[in-house]
Amino acid sequence: MTRTRTLRLLALSAAVSLGLVVSPAHAAESPEQADPFSIVVLPDTQYSSESYPAAFDAQGRWIKDNKDSRNITYALHAGDVVDDSDQDGQWTTASNAMGWLDGNVPYIIGVGNHDMDAMPNGDDPENVRDATAFNKNFPVSKFESLPSFGGSYPEGQNDNSYHTFSAGGTDWLVLSLKYVPTDKELDWGNQVIADHPNHQVMVLTHSYQKGEQKTEDGKRIWSELVSKHANVSFVFSGHHVAAGMIEEKGDNGNTVYQIQADYQDKNKLDPNSFFRVMDFDPAAETVSVETYSPYLDANKDDAANEFVIKDFDFLPAN
């Protein structure tokens, strides 16, 4: 029995002895009883938006078409949706591709440096933080109607956001943090996680690691946010052309799987068409990772791109 389940059972037994628990008519589904489900993680699509729209469109269409057969409950985009944030045509390509998901599969986007206003003006996105074009094309109003939408920061903007959903007998929280989050953005993210102690957390941010090595940005996000919370289980990122996973214990003994992938190539269509499909099987306590291109109908089957996380600790929903 896992540490988390043992603690929950002890807490439940204590509550029963004190007469604090009333048995519901229908108990919540436990992970052991729950159906498998999938999420899709899209890495940088910037060159697809710029030059290879068919690859991006194929990704969006596949997610919609396989929603039921793969039980896809959410899609996560790791940022750099476009290459040039001042080019309306690239945003149109991105909006059309992600539009396949509208009304079908909810999604959340981690704002990348190329999605921000700074780069076309020759500014540093670490210092010039505006994301005007991103918010015009993926405004917070587009997501507020989702039952899973939790909130955003700054208020009224979609730069940082969080969504919650239930799948596999677990309540999940996806926290999306903008490229190289500021101290205030990290403070906001910490508060969101603290306010949801019974949700299992996925952190989505554009720049965090390159393959199996955390960057300086990633080390900061790890020390100031990720490692602090017992309910964080994943970090997803892109940005660097690489693929890898870091498995590491947080301050509270929880295992955090930090997973990075980016297949972009400005001069060649093929790698831009791949994304990650992650299959969660609560009964088997596994998370299987597949890297697939709907455009090519091909898989990357090397060890960095196709693997299984075993003995994964699904937190039972309350």
Short mmCIF file of C-alpha atoms in Angstrom, two decimals:
data_model
loop_
_atom_site.label_atom_id
_atom_site.label_comp_id
_atom_site.label_asym_id
_atom_site.label_seq_id
_atom_site.Cartn_x
_atom_site.Cartn_y
_atom_site.Cartn_z
CA MET A 1 0.00 0.00 0.00
CA THR A 2 1.39 3.43 -0.91
CA ARG A 3 2.32 6.06 1.65
CA THR A 4 -0.47 8.38 0.51
CA ARG A 5 -3.19 5.74 0.74
CA THR A 6 -1.97 4.63 4.15
CA LEU A 7 -2.19 8.17 5.48
CA ARG A 8 -5.65 8.66 4.00
CA LEU A 9 -6.93 5.44 5.53
CA LEU A 10 -5.56 6.38 8.94
CA ALA A 11 -7.20 9.79 8.70
CA LEU A 12 -10.48 8.22 7.66
CA SER A 13 -10.41 5.73 10.53
CA ALA A 14 -9.81 8.55 13.01
CA ALA A 15 -12.66 10.56 11.55
CA VAL A 16 -15.04 7.61 11.75
CA SER A 17 -14.15 7.02 15.41
CA LEU A 18 -15.00 10.65 16.17
CA GLY A 19 -18.28 10.46 14.32
CA LEU A 20 -17.19 13.01 11.73
CA VAL A 21 -17.87 10.94 8.60
CA VAL A 22 -21.30 10.36 7.14
CA SER A 23 -21.34 7.64 4.49
CA PRO A 24 -22.66 9.03 1.19
CA ALA A 25 -25.29 7.18 -0.79
CA HIS A 26 -22.73 6.71 -3.56
CA ALA A 27 -19.06 6.67 -2.57
CA ALA A 28 -16.55 8.37 -4.83
CA GLU A 29 -14.89 6.11 -7.38
CA SER A 30 -11.44 4.99 -6.23
CA PRO A 31 -8.49 4.86 -8.62
CA GLU A 32 -8.49 1.05 -8.40
CA GLN A 33 -12.04 1.04 -9.79
CA ALA A 34 -11.61 3.82 -12.33
CA ASP A 35 -11.29 3.62 -16.10
CA PRO A 36 -8.03 4.51 -17.84
CA PHE A 37 -7.83 7.93 -19.46
CA SER A 38 -5.41 9.95 -21.58
CA ILE A 39 -4.06 13.45 -21.88
CA VAL A 40 -2.21 14.88 -24.87
CA VAL A 41 0.80 17.17 -24.44
CA LEU A 42 1.66 19.33 -27.45
CA PRO A 43 5.21 20.68 -27.58
CA ASP A 44 6.22 23.83 -29.47
CA THR A 45 4.14 24.27 -32.63
CA GLN A 46 5.80 27.53 -33.69
CA TYR A 47 7.14 26.30 -37.05
CA SER A 48 3.93 24.46 -37.83
CA SER A 49 2.08 27.75 -37.34
CA GLU A 50 4.65 29.53 -39.47
CA SER A 51 5.26 27.07 -42.31
CA TYR A 52 3.57 23.68 -41.86
CA PRO A 53 -0.09 24.26 -40.97
CA ALA A 54 -1.12 20.78 -42.12
CA ALA A 55 0.97 19.22 -39.34
CA PHE A 56 -0.66 21.36 -36.65
CA ASP A 57 -4.12 20.81 -38.11
CA ALA A 58 -3.59 17.04 -38.08
CA GLN A 59 -2.73 17.17 -34.39
CA GLY A 60 -5.89 19.04 -33.47
CA ARG A 61 -8.10 16.87 -35.66
CA TRP A 62 -6.61 13.65 -34.20
CA ILE A 63 -7.30 14.75 -30.63
CA LYS A 64 -10.94 15.44 -31.51
CA ASP A 65 -11.36 12.21 -33.50
CA ASN A 66 -9.80 10.04 -30.77
CA LYS A 67 -11.48 11.69 -27.80
CA ASP A 68 -13.75 8.72 -27.11
CA SER A 69 -11.57 5.79 -28.18
CA ARG A 70 -8.61 7.02 -26.09
CA ASN A 71 -10.76 8.68 -23.40
CA ILE A 72 -8.82 11.94 -23.84
CA THR A 73 -9.82 14.16 -20.95
CA TYR A 74 -7.44 17.10 -21.48
CA ALA A 75 -4.86 18.56 -23.84
CA LEU A 76 -1.88 20.60 -22.64
CA HIS A 77 0.15 22.89 -24.91
CA ALA A 78 3.64 23.64 -23.61
CA GLY A 79 3.89 27.00 -25.39
CA ASP A 80 5.44 28.67 -28.41
CA VAL A 81 2.14 28.24 -30.15
CA VAL A 82 3.48 30.56 -32.87
CA ASP A 83 6.93 31.66 -33.99
CA ASP A 84 6.23 35.34 -34.57
CA SER A 85 3.66 36.85 -32.26
CA ASP A 86 3.13 39.85 -34.54
CA GLN A 87 2.03 37.69 -37.50
CA ASP A 88 -1.77 37.33 -37.66
CA GLY A 89 -1.57 34.45 -40.13
CA GLN A 90 0.32 32.28 -37.65
CA TRP A 91 -2.30 32.92 -35.00
CA THR A 92 -5.02 32.00 -37.50
CA THR A 93 -3.29 28.68 -38.18
CA ALA A 94 -2.99 28.02 -34.45
CA SER A 95 -6.59 29.02 -33.73
CA ASN A 96 -7.86 26.76 -36.50
CA ALA A 97 -5.78 23.78 -35.33
CA MET A 98 -6.71 24.16 -31.66
CA GLY A 99 -10.26 24.90 -32.77
CA TRP A 100 -10.82 21.19 -33.39
CA LEU A 101 -10.76 20.82 -29.62
CA ASP A 102 -13.34 23.53 -28.90
CA GLY A 103 -16.44 21.90 -27.46
CA ASN A 104 -14.75 18.50 -27.63
CA VAL A 105 -11.60 18.30 -25.48
CA PRO A 106 -10.73 21.03 -22.97
CA TYR A 107 -7.21 22.43 -23.17
CA ILE A 108 -4.81 24.78 -21.45
CA ILE A 109 -1.77 26.62 -22.85
CA GLY A 110 1.54 27.52 -21.22
CA VAL A 111 2.61 30.82 -22.79
CA GLY A 112 6.01 30.56 -24.49
CA ASN A 113 8.56 33.27 -25.21
CA HIS A 114 7.56 33.36 -28.90
CA ASP A 115 3.93 33.90 -27.88
CA MET A 116 4.87 37.12 -26.10
CA ASP A 117 5.16 40.61 -27.57
CA ALA A 118 8.85 41.13 -26.80
CA MET A 119 10.72 39.16 -29.43
CA PRO A 120 9.40 40.85 -32.61
CA ASN A 121 10.42 44.16 -31.04
CA GLY A 122 13.90 42.94 -30.13
CA ASP A 123 13.10 42.93 -26.41
CA ASP A 124 13.82 40.26 -23.80
CA PRO A 125 10.64 38.36 -22.81
CA GLU A 126 12.09 37.81 -19.35
CA ASN A 127 11.74 41.55 -18.82
CA VAL A 128 9.01 42.67 -21.23
CA ARG A 129 6.12 40.47 -20.12
CA ASP A 130 3.21 41.53 -22.33
CA ALA A 131 1.33 38.86 -24.28
CA THR A 132 -1.16 41.01 -26.15
CA ALA A 133 -1.47 38.89 -29.29
CA PHE A 134 -1.77 35.68 -27.29
CA ASN A 135 -4.57 37.13 -25.20
CA LYS A 136 -6.31 38.41 -28.33
CA ASN A 137 -6.32 34.96 -29.93
CA PHE A 138 -6.68 32.80 -26.80
CA PRO A 139 -8.44 35.18 -24.40
CA VAL A 140 -9.45 34.17 -20.91
CA SER A 141 -13.08 34.57 -22.03
CA LYS A 142 -12.57 31.58 -24.34
CA PHE A 143 -11.85 29.34 -21.34
CA GLU A 144 -14.02 30.81 -18.58
CA SER A 145 -17.05 28.86 -19.75
CA LEU A 146 -15.25 25.53 -19.24
CA PRO A 147 -16.47 23.76 -16.08
CA SER A 148 -12.80 22.99 -15.43
CA PHE A 149 -11.60 26.61 -15.57
CA GLY A 150 -10.32 27.72 -12.18
CA GLY A 151 -8.82 31.16 -12.63
CA SER A 152 -6.06 33.23 -14.22
CA TYR A 153 -3.39 35.76 -13.38
CA PRO A 154 -3.31 38.67 -13.83
CA GLU A 155 -7.07 38.82 -13.53
CA GLY A 156 -8.74 39.13 -16.91
CA GLN A 157 -5.70 37.78 -18.79
CA ASN A 158 -4.78 34.25 -19.80
CA ASP A 159 -1.00 34.57 -19.22
CA ASN A 160 -1.11 32.17 -16.24
CA SER A 161 -4.10 29.99 -15.48
CA TYR A 162 -5.30 26.86 -13.78
CA HIS A 163 -7.90 24.24 -14.60
CA THR A 164 -9.27 21.34 -12.56
CA PHE A 165 -10.86 18.09 -13.72
CA SER A 166 -11.61 14.60 -12.46
CA ALA A 167 -10.40 11.46 -14.20
CA GLY A 168 -9.33 7.98 -13.13
CA GLY A 169 -10.79 8.38 -9.67
CA THR A 170 -8.51 11.38 -9.01
CA ASP A 171 -9.11 15.13 -8.87
CA TRP A 172 -6.49 16.88 -11.00
CA LEU A 173 -5.22 20.45 -11.17
CA VAL A 174 -3.25 21.77 -14.14
CA LEU A 175 -1.30 24.94 -13.33
CA SER A 176 -0.01 26.84 -16.35
CA LEU A 177 2.84 29.28 -15.74
CA LYS A 178 4.11 31.76 -18.31
CA TYR A 179 7.64 31.61 -19.72
CA VAL A 180 10.18 32.27 -16.94
CA PRO A 181 7.54 33.16 -14.34
CA THR A 182 8.12 36.22 -12.18
CA ASP A 183 8.14 36.13 -8.39
CA LYS A 184 4.54 37.36 -8.36
CA GLU A 185 3.51 34.67 -10.84
CA LEU A 186 5.19 31.99 -8.72
CA ASP A 187 3.49 33.39 -5.60
CA TRP A 188 0.16 33.12 -7.37
CA GLY A 189 0.93 29.56 -8.46
CA ASN A 190 1.96 28.55 -4.95
CA GLN A 191 -1.31 29.89 -3.59
CA VAL A 192 -3.35 28.01 -6.22
CA ILE A 193 -1.70 24.71 -5.28
CA ALA A 194 -2.03 25.43 -1.55
CA ASP A 195 -5.73 26.09 -2.06
CA HIS A 196 -6.19 22.64 -3.66
CA PRO A 197 -4.42 20.21 -1.29
CA ASN A 198 -6.57 17.26 -2.39
CA HIS A 199 -5.88 17.67 -6.10
CA GLN A 200 -3.02 15.91 -7.87
CA VAL A 201 -1.08 18.63 -9.67
CA MET A 202 0.43 18.93 -13.14
CA VAL A 203 2.58 22.03 -13.67
CA LEU A 204 2.81 23.26 -17.27
CA THR A 205 5.47 25.80 -18.19
CA HIS A 206 7.40 26.47 -21.36
CA SER A 207 11.04 26.51 -20.24
CA TYR A 208 12.11 24.17 -17.44
CA GLN A 209 14.55 21.49 -18.57
CA LYS A 210 16.50 20.22 -21.56
CA GLY A 211 16.19 16.47 -21.74
CA GLU A 212 17.34 15.13 -18.38
CA GLN A 213 18.87 18.37 -17.08
CA LYS A 214 17.00 21.24 -15.44
CA THR A 215 17.88 24.69 -16.76
CA GLU A 216 18.51 27.64 -14.45
CA ASP A 217 14.85 28.59 -15.00
CA GLY A 218 13.82 25.07 -14.06
CA LYS A 219 15.98 25.00 -10.93
CA ARG A 220 14.27 28.18 -9.75
CA ILE A 221 10.76 26.91 -10.49
CA TRP A 222 11.62 23.64 -8.75
CA SER A 223 12.99 25.24 -5.59
CA GLU A 224 10.43 28.03 -5.31
CA LEU A 225 7.27 26.12 -6.27
CA VAL A 226 7.34 22.51 -7.49
CA SER A 227 9.35 20.89 -4.68
CA LYS A 228 7.34 22.57 -1.92
CA HIS A 229 4.02 20.82 -2.45
CA ALA A 230 3.22 17.20 -1.55
CA ASN A 231 0.54 16.92 -4.26
CA VAL A 232 2.64 17.90 -7.30
CA SER A 233 3.33 14.90 -9.54
CA PHE A 234 4.24 16.29 -12.96
CA VAL A 235 6.01 19.14 -14.70
CA PHE A 236 5.61 19.41 -18.50
CA SER A 237 7.75 21.68 -20.68
CA GLY A 238 9.16 22.21 -24.16
CA HIS A 239 11.39 25.05 -25.48
CA HIS A 240 14.59 23.03 -26.05
CA VAL A 241 14.91 20.55 -28.92
CA ALA A 242 15.28 17.45 -26.78
CA ALA A 243 13.28 14.83 -24.90
CA GLY A 244 13.76 13.45 -21.42
CA MET A 245 12.41 12.84 -17.93
CA ILE A 246 13.74 13.70 -14.47
CA GLU A 247 12.31 11.64 -11.60
CA GLU A 248 12.89 13.42 -8.30
CA LYS A 249 11.55 13.58 -4.75
CA GLY A 250 9.96 16.79 -3.50
CA ASP A 251 10.44 18.17 -0.01
CA ASN A 252 7.52 16.08 1.25
CA GLY A 253 8.73 12.78 -0.20
CA ASN A 254 6.41 12.80 -3.22
CA THR A 255 7.83 11.74 -6.57
CA VAL A 256 7.70 14.41 -9.28
CA TYR A 257 8.01 13.34 -12.92
CA GLN A 258 9.47 16.22 -14.91
CA ILE A 259 8.89 15.51 -18.59
CA GLN A 260 10.22 17.59 -21.48
CA ALA A 261 9.83 17.26 -25.23
CA ASP A 262 10.29 19.50 -28.27
CA TYR A 263 10.58 18.26 -31.86
CA GLN A 264 10.69 21.55 -33.80
CA ASP A 265 12.67 22.12 -36.98
CA LYS A 266 12.36 25.30 -39.02
CA ASN A 267 13.51 23.66 -42.25
CA LYS A 268 11.79 20.29 -42.18
CA LEU A 269 8.13 19.41 -41.60
CA ASP A 270 8.45 15.96 -40.07
CA PRO A 271 9.57 16.56 -36.46
CA ASN A 272 7.10 19.41 -35.96
CA SER A 273 4.21 16.96 -36.28
CA PHE A 274 4.87 14.89 -33.12
CA PHE A 275 3.17 15.17 -29.75
CA ARG A 276 2.88 13.14 -26.57
CA VAL A 277 -0.06 10.89 -25.68
CA MET A 278 -0.05 9.86 -22.03
CA ASP A 279 -2.25 6.94 -20.98
CA PHE A 280 -3.12 6.79 -17.28
CA ASP A 281 -4.18 3.39 -15.92
CA PRO A 282 -5.17 3.75 -12.25
CA ALA A 283 -5.81 0.04 -11.69
CA ALA A 284 -2.35 -0.89 -12.99
CA GLU A 285 -0.75 2.19 -11.35
CA THR A 286 0.99 3.08 -14.62
CA VAL A 287 1.37 6.07 -16.91
CA SER A 288 2.39 5.09 -20.44
CA VAL A 289 4.01 7.72 -22.66
CA GLU A 290 3.73 7.53 -26.45
CA THR A 291 5.18 10.00 -28.96
CA TYR A 292 3.08 10.09 -32.10
CA SER A 293 2.61 12.08 -35.30
CA PRO A 294 -0.94 12.04 -36.68
CA TYR A 295 0.34 13.72 -39.85
CA LEU A 296 2.86 10.92 -40.52
CA ASP A 297 0.97 8.19 -38.66
CA ALA A 298 4.32 7.33 -37.07
CA ASN A 299 5.76 6.85 -33.60
CA LYS A 300 9.09 7.68 -32.02
CA ASP A 301 9.86 4.45 -30.15
CA ASP A 302 13.26 5.12 -28.60
CA ALA A 303 13.61 5.06 -24.81
CA ALA A 304 13.36 8.84 -24.43
CA ASN A 305 10.07 8.97 -26.29
CA GLU A 306 8.24 5.76 -25.41
CA PHE A 307 8.26 4.60 -21.79
CA VAL A 308 6.11 3.55 -18.85
CA ILE A 309 6.03 5.10 -15.39
CA LYS A 310 5.31 2.25 -12.96
CA ASP A 311 3.92 2.28 -9.42
CA PHE A 312 2.42 5.71 -9.96
CA ASP A 313 0.61 6.96 -6.88
CA PHE A 314 -2.86 8.14 -7.92
CA LEU A 315 -4.43 10.26 -5.18
CA PRO A 316 -8.00 9.15 -4.48
CA ALA A 317 -10.62 11.84 -5.09
CA ASN A 318 -12.48 13.23 -2.10
#
